[in-house]
Amino acid sequence: MTAAPALAAQNLDHNGFLDIEVDPELDLIAEIKRLKKEKNAVILAHYYQESEIQDIADYIGDSLGLSQKAANTDADMIVFAGVHFMAETAKILSPQKKVLLPDLKAGCSLADSCPPHLFRKFKEKYPDHVVVSYINCTAELKTLTDICCTSTNAVQIIESIPKDQPIIFAPDKNLGAYLVKKTGRDMVIWNGACMVHEIFSHERIVKLRLRHPNAKFIAHPECEAHILDMADYIGSTTGLLKYTINDPATEFIVATESGILHQMQKSSPEKTFIPAPPDNHCACNDCPHMKRNTLEKLYLCMEYELPEIILPDWVIEQGRASIDRMLEVSAKAGLMG
Ligand code: 13P
Ligand code: SF4
């Protein structure tokens, strides 16, 4: 592994990324490939990343798949093209590796909706409850969690808990409500939500379906119940992608972040994918956090090995158990992200 070039002091706290001028004629793709080899780095990208980042990634996946890869990679450096909680999870799973995130301010409204100090007080009201947290939460929240879940394995995680054991579910109220319906378990649910999945317009989706009567409507379980009630299929990003590959329909209306359409279109070029309309009269369903990462920032973070994810030892130690338990249940159930 070669050393990173010395870097003048950067105000990462202010910008969240390396604000360095990049020669516009530089072949970023070639440079990123060179750095990958030189530094024995692996690029893990979530489906919500912009297309050119997905195209250069070594692995593209949902939150479960990305965690499984982060736990098992033999690379020296994990470059996480995703958001902060995902890179933190990778660091918890591979603490000996250098984990980089192109922009530290690529956060998550859902993770932000559950501040650990408030959750700690909330949890004290239910001392006999087990805490299940959606992986979209901070590393500190994971230290207050008994078992994590993702949208791929959430049902199996809930079902792995004895029926008479009361549960707190955090932070996503929409996924929580969906799980109550699916599993019949009565859970205490934290009142958090994702800004992208909360804005879909029921009225505009109904109208769109009338114009495309043969289209299947598919949705991520972070959407609100009245949107999920209309869906032909509900699933994680990987689940949605697989559904579009395997289902004979040729048109799909997709209620999740628009980045996933890139892989859907690549896997089924003959099919048509329509982003579900939000109620803000904008045509796109972009996550402003996911889309903070760019090819330029990816190149810079690999070149200078910054910004790096650093976590206190106690957070890594106490947060790890909840993720390990999730991976164990997933492995037993044969679930891959
Ligand atoms: P999955 O990719 O696990 O379905 O999660 C979606 C999401 O919101 C990630 O931020
Ligand atoms: Fe968070 Fe929603 Fe963006 Fe996913 S799409 S990172 S849950 S804000």
Short mmCIF file of C-alpha atoms and ligand atoms in Angstrom, two decimals:
data_model
loop_
_atom_site.label_atom_id
_atom_site.label_comp_id
_atom_site.label_asym_id
_atom_site.label_seq_id
_atom_site.Cartn_x
_atom_site.Cartn_y
_atom_site.Cartn_z
CA MET A 1 0.00 0.00 0.00
CA THR A 2 1.43 3.43 -0.89
CA ALA A 3 1.22 6.40 1.49
CA ALA A 4 -1.21 9.26 0.92
CA PRO A 5 0.39 12.55 -0.17
CA ALA A 6 0.91 15.06 2.65
CA LEU A 7 -2.08 17.33 2.87
CA ALA A 8 -2.33 20.95 3.90
CA ALA A 9 -4.75 21.45 6.81
CA GLN A 10 -8.30 21.12 5.54
CA ASN A 11 -11.39 22.38 7.19
CA LEU A 12 -13.28 19.10 6.94
CA ASP A 13 -15.53 20.11 9.82
CA HIS A 14 -16.79 23.02 7.80
CA ASN A 15 -17.11 21.49 4.32
CA GLY A 16 -17.39 17.80 5.14
CA PHE A 17 -15.17 17.05 2.14
CA LEU A 18 -11.76 17.97 0.70
CA ASP A 19 -12.33 21.26 -1.06
CA ILE A 20 -9.40 20.95 -3.45
CA GLU A 21 -9.43 22.08 -7.06
CA VAL A 22 -9.32 19.08 -9.42
CA ASP A 23 -7.93 19.51 -12.94
CA PRO A 24 -11.09 19.31 -15.11
CA GLU A 25 -9.13 17.34 -17.71
CA LEU A 26 -8.10 14.64 -15.24
CA ASP A 27 -9.51 11.21 -16.16
CA LEU A 28 -11.24 10.57 -12.84
CA ILE A 29 -12.29 7.03 -13.71
CA ALA A 30 -8.71 6.05 -14.62
CA GLU A 31 -7.37 7.76 -11.48
CA ILE A 32 -9.86 6.02 -9.20
CA LYS A 33 -8.99 2.65 -10.78
CA ARG A 34 -5.28 3.37 -10.26
CA LEU A 35 -5.83 4.33 -6.60
CA LYS A 36 -7.96 1.25 -6.01
CA LYS A 37 -5.10 -0.98 -7.10
CA GLU A 38 -2.30 1.01 -5.43
CA LYS A 39 -4.05 1.16 -2.07
CA ASN A 40 -5.79 -2.23 -2.14
CA ALA A 41 -9.07 -0.37 -1.71
CA VAL A 42 -12.61 -1.58 -2.26
CA ILE A 43 -15.40 0.80 -3.28
CA LEU A 44 -18.78 -0.13 -1.78
CA ALA A 45 -21.71 1.82 -3.20
CA HIS A 46 -25.37 2.00 -2.28
CA TYR A 47 -28.00 1.87 -5.03
CA TYR A 48 -28.92 5.50 -4.31
CA GLN A 49 -25.52 6.81 -5.44
CA GLU A 50 -25.28 8.68 -8.72
CA SER A 51 -24.89 6.40 -11.77
CA GLU A 52 -21.22 7.11 -12.49
CA ILE A 53 -20.27 6.18 -8.92
CA GLN A 54 -22.31 2.94 -9.17
CA ASP A 55 -20.50 2.15 -12.43
CA ILE A 56 -17.05 2.33 -10.86
CA ALA A 57 -17.90 0.54 -7.60
CA ASP A 58 -16.62 -2.95 -6.80
CA TYR A 59 -19.91 -3.79 -5.16
CA ILE A 60 -23.34 -2.15 -5.31
CA GLY A 61 -25.94 -3.22 -2.80
CA ASP A 62 -28.54 -2.53 -0.16
CA SER A 63 -27.72 -1.90 3.50
CA LEU A 64 -27.53 -5.60 4.34
CA GLY A 65 -25.36 -6.49 1.35
CA LEU A 66 -23.03 -3.59 2.05
CA SER A 67 -22.64 -4.66 5.70
CA GLN A 68 -21.96 -8.25 4.65
CA LYS A 69 -19.28 -7.05 2.20
CA ALA A 70 -17.72 -4.67 4.76
CA ALA A 71 -17.47 -7.52 7.26
CA ASN A 72 -15.76 -9.89 4.82
CA THR A 73 -13.55 -7.82 2.54
CA ASP A 74 -9.79 -8.46 2.47
CA ALA A 75 -9.08 -4.93 1.17
CA ASP A 76 -6.98 -2.62 3.36
CA MET A 77 -9.22 0.35 2.72
CA ILE A 78 -13.02 0.58 2.44
CA VAL A 79 -14.22 3.56 0.44
CA PHE A 80 -17.89 3.96 1.23
CA ALA A 81 -20.01 5.59 -1.44
CA GLY A 82 -23.07 5.96 0.70
CA VAL A 83 -24.04 7.87 3.82
CA HIS A 84 -22.47 8.35 7.23
CA PHE A 85 -24.30 5.61 9.15
CA MET A 86 -23.31 3.05 6.48
CA ALA A 87 -19.62 3.98 6.70
CA GLU A 88 -19.84 3.85 10.51
CA THR A 89 -21.31 0.35 10.26
CA ALA A 90 -18.40 -0.68 8.01
CA LYS A 91 -15.93 0.74 10.58
CA ILE A 92 -17.64 -1.14 13.42
CA LEU A 93 -17.44 -4.38 11.41
CA SER A 94 -13.86 -3.85 10.21
CA PRO A 95 -12.25 -1.61 12.85
CA GLN A 96 -8.71 -2.46 11.75
CA LYS A 97 -9.35 -1.09 8.24
CA LYS A 98 -9.28 2.49 7.04
CA VAL A 99 -12.87 3.50 6.19
CA LEU A 100 -13.35 6.58 4.03
CA LEU A 101 -16.50 8.53 3.18
CA PRO A 102 -16.17 11.08 0.33
CA ASP A 103 -18.31 13.63 2.20
CA LEU A 104 -18.77 13.52 5.98
CA LYS A 105 -21.93 15.59 5.66
CA ALA A 106 -23.64 12.82 3.70
CA GLY A 107 -25.95 12.13 6.64
CA CYS A 108 -29.45 10.69 6.92
CA SER A 109 -32.68 12.36 8.02
CA LEU A 110 -33.85 9.08 9.53
CA ALA A 111 -30.69 8.63 11.61
CA ASP A 112 -30.95 12.31 12.65
CA SER A 113 -34.55 11.80 13.77
CA CYS A 114 -33.37 9.66 16.69
CA PRO A 115 -30.76 11.48 18.81
CA PRO A 116 -29.13 8.94 21.19
CA HIS A 117 -29.52 11.13 24.32
CA LEU A 118 -33.29 11.34 23.79
CA PHE A 119 -33.58 7.68 22.88
CA ARG A 120 -31.72 6.69 26.06
CA LYS A 121 -34.42 8.46 28.15
CA PHE A 122 -37.20 6.93 26.03
CA LYS A 123 -35.73 3.45 26.50
CA GLU A 124 -35.65 3.92 30.29
CA LYS A 125 -39.46 4.00 30.26
CA TYR A 126 -39.53 0.42 28.89
CA PRO A 127 -36.90 -1.48 30.91
CA ASP A 128 -38.22 -4.93 29.95
CA HIS A 129 -38.23 -4.21 26.18
CA VAL A 130 -35.72 -5.46 23.65
CA VAL A 131 -34.50 -2.73 21.26
CA VAL A 132 -34.57 -3.43 17.54
CA SER A 133 -33.05 -0.60 15.48
CA TYR A 134 -33.17 -0.15 11.76
CA ILE A 135 -29.54 0.06 10.62
CA ASN A 136 -30.26 3.64 9.43
CA CYS A 137 -29.22 5.07 12.81
CA THR A 138 -26.04 6.47 14.32
CA ALA A 139 -23.26 4.27 15.70
CA GLU A 140 -24.09 5.60 19.17
CA LEU A 141 -27.71 4.50 18.80
CA LYS A 142 -26.42 1.03 17.93
CA THR A 143 -24.77 0.94 21.37
CA LEU A 144 -28.29 1.27 22.86
CA THR A 145 -29.66 -1.45 20.56
CA ASP A 146 -30.00 -5.20 21.13
CA ILE A 147 -30.33 -6.16 17.48
CA CYS A 148 -30.21 -4.22 14.23
CA CYS A 149 -32.20 -4.91 11.09
CA THR A 150 -32.37 -3.72 7.50
CA SER A 151 -35.40 -3.70 5.23
CA THR A 152 -34.24 -7.03 3.75
CA ASN A 153 -34.23 -8.91 7.05
CA ALA A 154 -36.55 -6.90 9.34
CA VAL A 155 -39.37 -9.48 9.35
CA GLN A 156 -36.98 -12.34 10.17
CA ILE A 157 -35.28 -10.28 12.89
CA ILE A 158 -38.62 -9.53 14.58
CA GLU A 159 -39.66 -13.16 14.24
CA SER A 160 -36.37 -14.32 15.83
CA ILE A 161 -37.47 -12.63 19.09
CA PRO A 162 -39.68 -14.73 21.44
CA LYS A 163 -43.37 -13.84 21.05
CA ASP A 164 -43.82 -12.81 24.69
CA GLN A 165 -40.81 -10.44 24.60
CA PRO A 166 -41.91 -6.78 24.23
CA ILE A 167 -40.04 -4.75 21.61
CA ILE A 168 -39.07 -1.13 21.00
CA PHE A 169 -38.53 -0.40 17.30
CA ALA A 170 -36.47 2.63 16.22
CA PRO A 171 -36.11 4.95 14.42
CA ASP A 172 -38.46 4.51 11.41
CA LYS A 173 -42.16 4.75 12.24
CA ASN A 174 -43.17 3.71 8.71
CA LEU A 175 -41.05 0.55 8.62
CA GLY A 176 -42.20 -0.09 12.21
CA ALA A 177 -45.89 0.14 11.25
CA TYR A 178 -45.28 -2.12 8.25
CA LEU A 179 -43.59 -4.70 10.54
CA VAL A 180 -46.47 -4.60 13.03
CA LYS A 181 -48.81 -5.42 10.14
CA LYS A 182 -46.56 -8.14 8.70
CA THR A 183 -45.62 -9.91 11.93
CA GLY A 184 -48.66 -9.20 14.11
CA ARG A 185 -46.31 -8.02 16.88
CA ASP A 186 -47.30 -5.00 18.93
CA MET A 187 -44.21 -2.80 19.21
CA VAL A 188 -43.39 0.55 20.83
CA ILE A 189 -42.25 2.64 17.85
CA TRP A 190 -39.98 5.70 17.79
CA ASN A 191 -41.42 8.59 15.78
CA GLY A 192 -38.77 8.97 13.04
CA ALA A 193 -38.97 8.97 9.25
CA CYS A 194 -36.99 9.36 6.03
CA MET A 195 -37.44 12.66 4.20
CA VAL A 196 -37.35 10.96 0.78
CA HIS A 197 -39.88 8.21 1.46
CA GLU A 198 -42.34 10.50 3.22
CA ILE A 199 -43.03 12.76 0.26
CA PHE A 200 -44.75 10.43 -2.19
CA SER A 201 -48.12 11.71 -3.33
CA HIS A 202 -51.01 9.24 -3.07
CA GLU A 203 -53.12 11.32 -5.44
CA ARG A 204 -50.44 11.64 -8.12
CA ILE A 205 -49.57 7.93 -7.93
CA VAL A 206 -53.26 7.00 -8.38
CA LYS A 207 -53.43 9.25 -11.48
CA LEU A 208 -50.18 7.82 -12.85
CA ARG A 209 -51.49 4.28 -12.44
CA LEU A 210 -54.60 5.20 -14.42
CA ARG A 211 -52.37 6.37 -17.26
CA HIS A 212 -50.23 3.20 -17.01
CA PRO A 213 -52.77 0.48 -16.20
CA ASN A 214 -50.31 -2.36 -16.86
CA ALA A 215 -47.54 -0.94 -14.69
CA LYS A 216 -46.71 -2.62 -11.38
CA PHE A 217 -46.41 -0.24 -8.43
CA ILE A 218 -43.49 -1.17 -6.14
CA ALA A 219 -42.43 0.57 -2.93
CA HIS A 220 -39.80 0.60 -0.20
CA PRO A 221 -41.14 -0.08 3.33
CA GLU A 222 -39.87 3.32 4.50
CA CYS A 223 -42.90 4.77 2.63
CA GLU A 224 -46.04 5.75 4.52
CA ALA A 225 -48.82 3.16 5.05
CA HIS A 226 -51.27 4.74 2.57
CA ILE A 227 -48.61 4.43 -0.15
CA LEU A 228 -47.66 0.87 0.82
CA ASP A 229 -51.35 -0.12 0.77
CA MET A 230 -51.39 0.48 -3.00
CA ALA A 231 -48.23 -1.50 -3.74
CA ASP A 232 -48.02 -4.71 -5.78
CA TYR A 233 -44.70 -5.41 -4.08
CA ILE A 234 -42.93 -3.99 -1.01
CA GLY A 235 -39.23 -4.58 -0.44
CA SER A 236 -35.71 -3.34 0.18
CA THR A 237 -33.76 -1.82 -2.70
CA THR A 238 -32.32 -5.25 -3.58
CA GLY A 239 -35.80 -6.76 -3.28
CA LEU A 240 -37.27 -4.12 -5.59
CA LEU A 241 -34.49 -4.63 -8.14
CA LYS A 242 -34.94 -8.42 -8.13
CA TYR A 243 -38.71 -8.02 -8.47
CA THR A 244 -38.33 -5.90 -11.62
CA ILE A 245 -35.97 -8.50 -13.11
CA ASN A 246 -38.21 -11.49 -12.36
CA ASP A 247 -41.70 -10.06 -12.86
CA PRO A 248 -43.09 -10.31 -16.40
CA ALA A 249 -44.49 -6.74 -16.31
CA THR A 250 -42.75 -4.30 -18.65
CA GLU A 251 -43.59 -1.09 -16.76
CA PHE A 252 -42.92 -0.27 -13.11
CA ILE A 253 -43.73 2.76 -10.98
CA VAL A 254 -41.02 2.88 -8.33
CA ALA A 255 -41.53 4.50 -4.91
CA THR A 256 -38.03 4.89 -3.52
CA GLU A 257 -34.96 7.04 -4.14
CA SER A 258 -34.37 7.46 -7.87
CA GLY A 259 -30.76 6.14 -7.86
CA ILE A 260 -32.06 2.55 -7.94
CA LEU A 261 -33.52 3.13 -11.41
CA HIS A 262 -30.01 2.99 -12.87
CA GLN A 263 -29.54 -0.69 -11.94
CA MET A 264 -33.14 -1.52 -12.86
CA GLN A 265 -32.65 -0.03 -16.33
CA LYS A 266 -29.27 -1.75 -16.73
CA SER A 267 -30.69 -5.14 -15.71
CA SER A 268 -33.85 -4.86 -17.85
CA PRO A 269 -33.13 -2.42 -20.72
CA GLU A 270 -36.36 -3.39 -22.47
CA LYS A 271 -38.54 -2.37 -19.48
CA THR A 272 -39.77 1.09 -18.47
CA PHE A 273 -39.23 2.51 -14.99
CA ILE A 274 -41.16 5.52 -13.78
CA PRO A 275 -40.20 7.27 -10.52
CA ALA A 276 -43.26 7.60 -8.26
CA PRO A 277 -44.21 11.29 -8.05
CA PRO A 278 -43.64 13.17 -4.82
CA ASP A 279 -46.08 15.78 -3.52
CA ASN A 280 -43.60 18.66 -3.89
CA HIS A 281 -44.07 18.93 -7.67
CA CYS A 282 -40.47 18.04 -8.29
CA ALA A 283 -39.86 15.22 -10.76
CA CYS A 284 -37.04 13.61 -8.84
CA ASN A 285 -36.86 11.60 -5.64
CA ASP A 286 -33.23 12.27 -4.83
CA CYS A 287 -31.82 11.87 -1.34
CA PRO A 288 -29.82 15.09 -0.77
CA HIS A 289 -27.48 13.18 1.54
CA MET A 290 -26.71 10.31 -0.82
CA LYS A 291 -26.23 12.74 -3.66
CA ARG A 292 -23.56 14.77 -1.82
CA ASN A 293 -21.02 12.19 -3.02
CA THR A 294 -19.56 12.91 -6.46
CA LEU A 295 -16.91 11.24 -8.61
CA GLU A 296 -14.56 14.16 -7.83
CA LYS A 297 -15.00 13.78 -4.06
CA LEU A 298 -14.53 10.02 -4.42
CA TYR A 299 -11.23 10.57 -6.24
CA LEU A 300 -10.02 13.14 -3.68
CA CYS A 301 -10.86 11.00 -0.69
CA MET A 302 -8.96 8.05 -2.17
CA GLU A 303 -5.97 10.18 -3.11
CA TYR A 304 -5.66 11.90 0.30
CA GLU A 305 -7.29 9.15 2.41
CA LEU A 306 -9.64 11.70 3.93
CA PRO A 307 -12.29 12.13 5.30
CA GLU A 308 -11.83 9.05 7.44
CA ILE A 309 -14.42 7.53 9.77
CA ILE A 310 -13.03 7.44 13.31
CA LEU A 311 -15.09 6.00 16.16
CA PRO A 312 -14.28 5.72 19.87
CA ASP A 313 -13.34 2.18 20.93
CA TRP A 314 -16.32 1.90 23.27
CA VAL A 315 -18.74 2.69 20.42
CA ILE A 316 -17.13 0.01 18.24
CA GLU A 317 -17.23 -2.55 21.06
CA GLN A 318 -20.76 -1.83 22.26
CA GLY A 319 -22.24 -1.18 18.81
CA ARG A 320 -20.85 -4.34 17.26
CA ALA A 321 -23.03 -6.84 19.16
CA SER A 322 -26.26 -5.50 17.64
CA ILE A 323 -24.87 -5.80 14.09
CA ASP A 324 -23.31 -9.23 14.66
CA ARG A 325 -26.67 -10.53 15.94
CA MET A 326 -28.36 -9.19 12.80
CA LEU A 327 -25.78 -10.85 10.54
CA GLU A 328 -26.19 -14.16 12.41
CA VAL A 329 -30.00 -14.19 12.00
CA SER A 330 -29.60 -13.21 8.32
CA ALA A 331 -27.08 -16.00 7.70
CA LYS A 332 -29.35 -18.57 9.37
CA ALA A 333 -32.26 -17.40 7.22
CA GLY A 334 -30.04 -17.46 4.10
CA LEU A 335 -30.62 -13.74 3.48
CA MET A 336 -28.20 -11.81 1.27
CA GLY A 337 -28.49 -8.11 0.53
P1 13P B 1 -31.98 -0.55 1.73
O1 13P B 1 -30.99 -0.32 0.64
O2 13P B 1 -31.44 -1.47 2.77
O3 13P B 1 -33.29 -1.00 1.18
O4 13P B 1 -32.19 0.85 2.48
C1 13P B 1 -32.66 1.97 1.84
C2 13P B 1 -32.20 3.23 2.45
O5 13P B 1 -32.92 4.11 2.76
C3 13P B 1 -30.79 3.42 2.66
O6 13P B 1 -30.58 4.69 3.09
FE1 SF4 B 2 -31.54 8.40 5.01
FE2 SF4 B 2 -33.73 8.41 3.54
FE3 SF4 B 2 -31.46 9.30 2.48
FE4 SF4 B 2 -31.79 6.66 2.99
S1 SF4 B 2 -32.92 7.89 1.53
S2 SF4 B 2 -30.00 7.93 3.48
S3 SF4 B 2 -33.06 6.74 4.85
S4 SF4 B 2 -32.56 10.23 4.21
#
